[in-house]
Coordinates of C-alpha atoms in Angstrom, one line a residue:
X24 CA 3.4 -14.9 19.8
X25 CA 4.7 -12.1 17.9
X26 CA 3.6 -13.1 14.5
X27 CA 2.0 -16.0 12.5
X28 CA 2.1 -17.0 8.8
X29 CA -0.3 -18.7 6.7
X30 CA -1.4 -19.3 3.1
X31 CA -4.3 -18.4 0.8
X32 CA -4.2 -19.7 -2.6
X33 CA -0.6 -20.6 -2.1
X34 CA 0.6 -17.0 -1.1
X35 CA 2.0 -16.6 2.3
X36 CA 0.3 -14.1 4.7
X37 CA 1.5 -12.7 8.0
X38 CA 0.1 -11.2 11.0
X39 CA 2.2 -9.1 13.5
X40 CA 0.8 -8.9 17.0
X41 CA 1.5 -6.0 19.7
X42 CA 2.0 -6.7 23.2
X43 CA -1.0 -4.7 24.2
X44 CA -3.7 -4.7 21.3
X45 CA -5.6 -1.4 21.0
X46 CA -8.2 -3.4 18.9
X47 CA -7.1 -1.3 15.7
X48 CA -5.4 -3.1 12.8
X49 CA -3.5 -2.1 9.7
X50 CA -3.4 -3.9 6.3
X51 CA 0.2 -3.4 4.8
X52 CA 0.6 -3.5 1.1
X53 CA 4.3 -3.2 0.2
X54 CA 6.1 -2.0 -2.9
X55 CA 7.2 -4.2 -5.9
X56 CA 10.0 -5.7 -4.0
X57 CA 7.9 -6.5 -1.0
X58 CA 7.5 -10.2 -0.1
X59 CA 6.0 -12.5 2.6
X60 CA 7.6 -16.0 3.2
X61 CA 6.8 -18.9 5.7
X62 CA 9.4 -17.8 8.0
X63 CA 9.7 -14.0 7.4
X64 CA 8.9 -10.8 5.3
X65 CA 10.6 -8.1 3.7
X66 CA 9.3 -5.6 6.3
X67 CA 11.0 -7.9 9.2
X68 CA 14.4 -8.0 7.2
X69 CA 14.4 -4.0 6.1
X70 CA 15.5 -1.8 8.8
X71 CA 13.6 1.1 7.9
X72 CA 10.3 -0.8 7.5
X73 CA 11.1 -2.7 10.6
X74 CA 11.3 0.3 12.4
X75 CA 7.8 1.3 11.2
X76 CA 6.4 -2.1 12.1
X77 CA 7.7 -2.0 15.6
X78 CA 6.5 1.6 16.1
X79 CA 3.1 0.9 15.2
X80 CA 2.9 -2.0 17.3
X81 CA 4.1 0.0 20.4
X82 CA 0.8 1.9 19.8
X83 CA -1.1 -1.5 19.9
X84 CA -1.8 -1.9 16.2
X85 CA -2.2 -5.6 14.9
X86 CA -0.5 -5.2 11.3
X87 CA -1.2 -8.1 8.5
X88 CA -0.1 -8.4 5.0
X89 CA 0.4 -10.8 2.3
X90 CA 2.8 -11.7 -0.7
X91 CA 0.2 -10.6 -3.0
X92 CA 1.6 -12.5 -5.9
X93 CA 4.8 -10.3 -5.7
X94 CA 5.1 -7.3 -8.0
X95 CA 1.2 -7.3 -8.7
X96 CA 0.7 -3.9 -10.0
X97 CA -2.9 -3.6 -8.6
X98 CA -3.9 -6.8 -10.7
X99 CA -7.5 -8.4 -10.2
X100 CA -5.8 -11.5 -8.6
X101 CA -4.0 -9.1 -6.2
X102 CA -7.1 -7.3 -5.5
X103 CA -9.2 -10.8 -4.9
X104 CA -6.4 -12.0 -2.5
X105 CA -6.5 -8.5 -0.5
X106 CA -10.3 -8.9 -0.1
X107 CA -10.2 -12.7 1.0
X108 CA -7.3 -11.6 3.3
X109 CA -9.3 -9.0 5.0
X110 CA -12.4 -11.2 5.4
X111 CA -10.3 -14.2 7.1
X112 CA -8.5 -11.7 9.2
X113 CA -11.5 -10.0 10.5
X114 CA -13.0 -13.4 11.2
X115 CA -10.2 -14.7 13.0
X116 CA -8.7 -11.7 14.9
X117 CA -10.4 -9.6 17.8
X118 CA -10.3 -6.4 16.2
X119 CA -12.3 -3.6 15.0
X120 CA -13.8 -4.5 11.6
X121 CA -13.0 -1.1 10.1
X122 CA -9.1 -1.4 9.2
X123 CA -6.5 1.4 8.4
X124 CA -4.6 0.6 5.1
X125 CA -0.6 1.4 4.8
X126 CA 0.7 1.1 1.3
X127 CA 4.1 1.9 -0.4
X128 CA 5.1 2.7 -4.0
X129 CA 3.3 0.4 -6.4
X130 CA 1.2 -0.9 -3.5
X131 CA -1.0 2.1 -3.8
X132 CA -2.6 0.9 -7.1
X133 CA -3.8 -2.3 -5.0
X134 CA -4.8 0.1 -2.1
X135 CA -6.9 2.5 -4.3
X136 CA -8.8 -0.6 -5.9
X137 CA -9.3 -2.0 -2.3
X138 CA -10.7 1.5 -1.1
X139 CA -13.4 1.1 -3.8
X140 CA -14.4 -2.6 -2.8
X141 CA -14.3 -2.3 0.8
X142 CA -15.7 1.4 1.2
X143 CA -16.6 2.1 4.8
X144 CA -14.9 -1.0 6.0
X145 CA -11.8 1.1 5.6
X146 CA -11.0 3.8 8.4
X147 CA -8.1 5.4 6.7
X148 CA -5.3 5.2 4.2
X149 CA -1.6 6.2 4.2
X150 CA 0.5 6.0 0.9
X151 CA 4.1 6.4 0.9
X152 CA 5.7 7.6 -2.1
X153 CA 2.7 6.2 -4.1
X154 CA 2.2 5.2 -7.8
X155 CA -1.1 6.4 -8.6
X156 CA -1.4 5.6 -12.3
X157 CA -0.2 2.5 -14.4
X158 CA -0.3 4.8 -17.4
X159 CA 1.9 7.6 -15.8
X160 CA 4.3 4.5 -14.9
X161 CA 4.4 3.3 -18.3
X162 CA 5.5 6.9 -19.7
X163 CA 8.2 6.9 -17.2
X164 CA 9.5 3.4 -17.8
X165 CA 9.5 4.2 -21.5
X166 CA 12.3 6.8 -20.9
X167 CA 14.7 3.8 -20.4
X168 CA 14.5 1.4 -23.1
X169 CA 16.6 -1.0 -21.8
X170 CA 14.4 -1.9 -18.7
X171 CA 11.1 -1.1 -20.6
X172 CA 10.5 -4.5 -21.9
X173 CA 11.1 -6.1 -18.5
X174 CA 8.6 -3.9 -16.9
X175 CA 6.3 -4.7 -19.3
X176 CA 6.9 -8.2 -19.1
X177 CA 6.4 -8.1 -15.2
X178 CA 3.0 -6.0 -15.5
X179 CA 2.0 -8.6 -18.2
X180 CA 2.6 -11.4 -16.0
X181 CA 0.8 -9.8 -13.0
X182 CA -2.4 -9.1 -15.3
X183 CA -1.9 -12.4 -16.9
X184 CA -1.7 -10.9 -20.5
X185 CA 0.6 -11.5 -23.5
X186 CA 3.3 -9.1 -23.4
X187 CA 2.4 -7.9 -27.0
X188 CA -1.0 -6.8 -25.7
X189 CA 0.0 -5.4 -22.4
X190 CA 1.0 -1.7 -23.4
X191 CA -2.4 -1.2 -25.5
X192 CA -4.1 -2.6 -22.1
X193 CA -2.8 -0.1 -20.1
X194 CA -3.3 2.7 -22.5
X195 CA -7.0 1.7 -22.7
X196 CA -7.3 1.4 -19.0
X197 CA -9.3 4.6 -17.5
X198 CA -7.4 6.3 -14.4
X199 CA -8.0 4.7 -11.1
X200 CA -11.0 6.5 -9.4
X201 CA -10.2 7.4 -5.8
X202 CA -13.1 6.5 -3.3
X203 CA -14.6 9.4 -1.7
X204 CA -15.0 9.8 2.2
X205 CA -12.2 7.7 3.0
X206 CA -9.4 10.0 4.7
X207 CA -6.2 9.8 3.0
X208 CA -2.8 10.6 3.6
X209 CA 0.3 10.9 1.3
X210 CA 3.8 10.9 2.6
X211 CA 6.2 12.1 -0.1
X212 CA 9.9 12.2 0.2
X213 CA 11.1 14.7 -1.9
X214 CA 13.9 13.0 -3.5
X215 CA 11.4 10.2 -5.0
X216 CA 8.9 12.7 -6.3
X217 CA 8.3 13.5 -9.9
X218 CA 6.6 16.8 -11.1
X219 CA 3.6 15.0 -12.6
X220 CA 3.1 13.3 -9.2
X221 CA 2.9 16.7 -7.5
X222 CA 0.3 17.9 -10.3
X223 CA -1.6 14.8 -9.8
X224 CA -1.8 15.6 -6.0
X225 CA -3.2 19.1 -6.7
X226 CA -5.6 17.7 -9.0
X227 CA -7.0 15.3 -6.6
X228 CA -7.2 18.1 -3.9
X229 CA -8.9 20.7 -6.2
X230 CA -11.4 18.0 -7.6
X231 CA -12.2 17.0 -4.0
X232 CA -12.1 13.2 -5.1
X233 CA -10.8 12.1 -1.7
X234 CA -10.0 13.6 1.7
X235 CA -6.2 14.1 0.9
X236 CA -3.7 15.1 3.3
X237 CA 0.0 15.8 1.9
X238 CA 3.2 15.8 3.8
X239 CA 6.5 16.2 2.2
X240 CA 9.6 15.2 3.6
X241 CA 13.4 15.6 3.1
X242 CA 15.2 12.3 2.6
X243 CA 17.1 13.0 5.8
X244 CA 13.7 13.2 7.7
X245 CA 12.5 9.9 6.7
X246 CA 12.7 8.8 10.5
X247 CA 9.5 10.8 11.0
X248 CA 7.5 8.6 8.7
X249 CA 6.4 6.2 11.6
X250 CA 5.1 9.1 13.7
X251 CA 3.3 10.7 10.6
X252 CA 1.5 7.3 10.1
X253 CA 0.6 6.8 13.7
X254 CA -0.6 10.3 14.2
X255 CA -2.8 10.2 11.1
X256 CA -4.4 6.8 12.1
X257 CA -5.0 8.0 15.4
X258 CA -6.9 11.1 14.4
X259 CA -9.2 8.8 12.4
X260 CA -10.0 6.4 15.2
X261 CA -12.4 8.9 17.7
X262 CA -15.4 7.3 16.0
X263 CA -15.7 3.7 16.4

């Protein structure tokens, strides 16, 4: 059995099994276009993500993910589902209870909240081209007025808010606190990085808010991403 799917609160979830399990597992939280369906997922259909998936399975990782209500933008219901998924996965599968987390893009918003909730149950975290702040994303989206209302409606739906109140809700929300003592790596592809992101990474490192390792890649070097992920996870598996 290569994978199995199941539902939690009408959301499809998926577990990918390696041929030779190492006992370590990875929760995958995708970007805003990520999805999981009964018979497949975005990571199974996208060549680049499939390569990451197969590479990690070769090293014995069991990977699991969810539809997470689509573009959830780190919403409370997305967080609740991720916690339920973790508890069910640990109960059903024969794996170490400390999981790795791999998140991409807007999935980082959910991953950061999950770090605060699960704490020591998370072994390490890798973020690919992450969105760290909903406020910063709001300012970025404002640059394109045509798409701004659509984006605001998407966030409002995720947070179950009235679109007219959503902007103020985001502005009133404090910046995400990054859990300490969880090793974290950011893999940033240069073409997708904004100036404010680089400044934020430096602030996190200087403030020692988290154990943060940065890796910058040129677009033509994206093929190194699976290796970078596996290497970092493996470095944080010495102590069980």
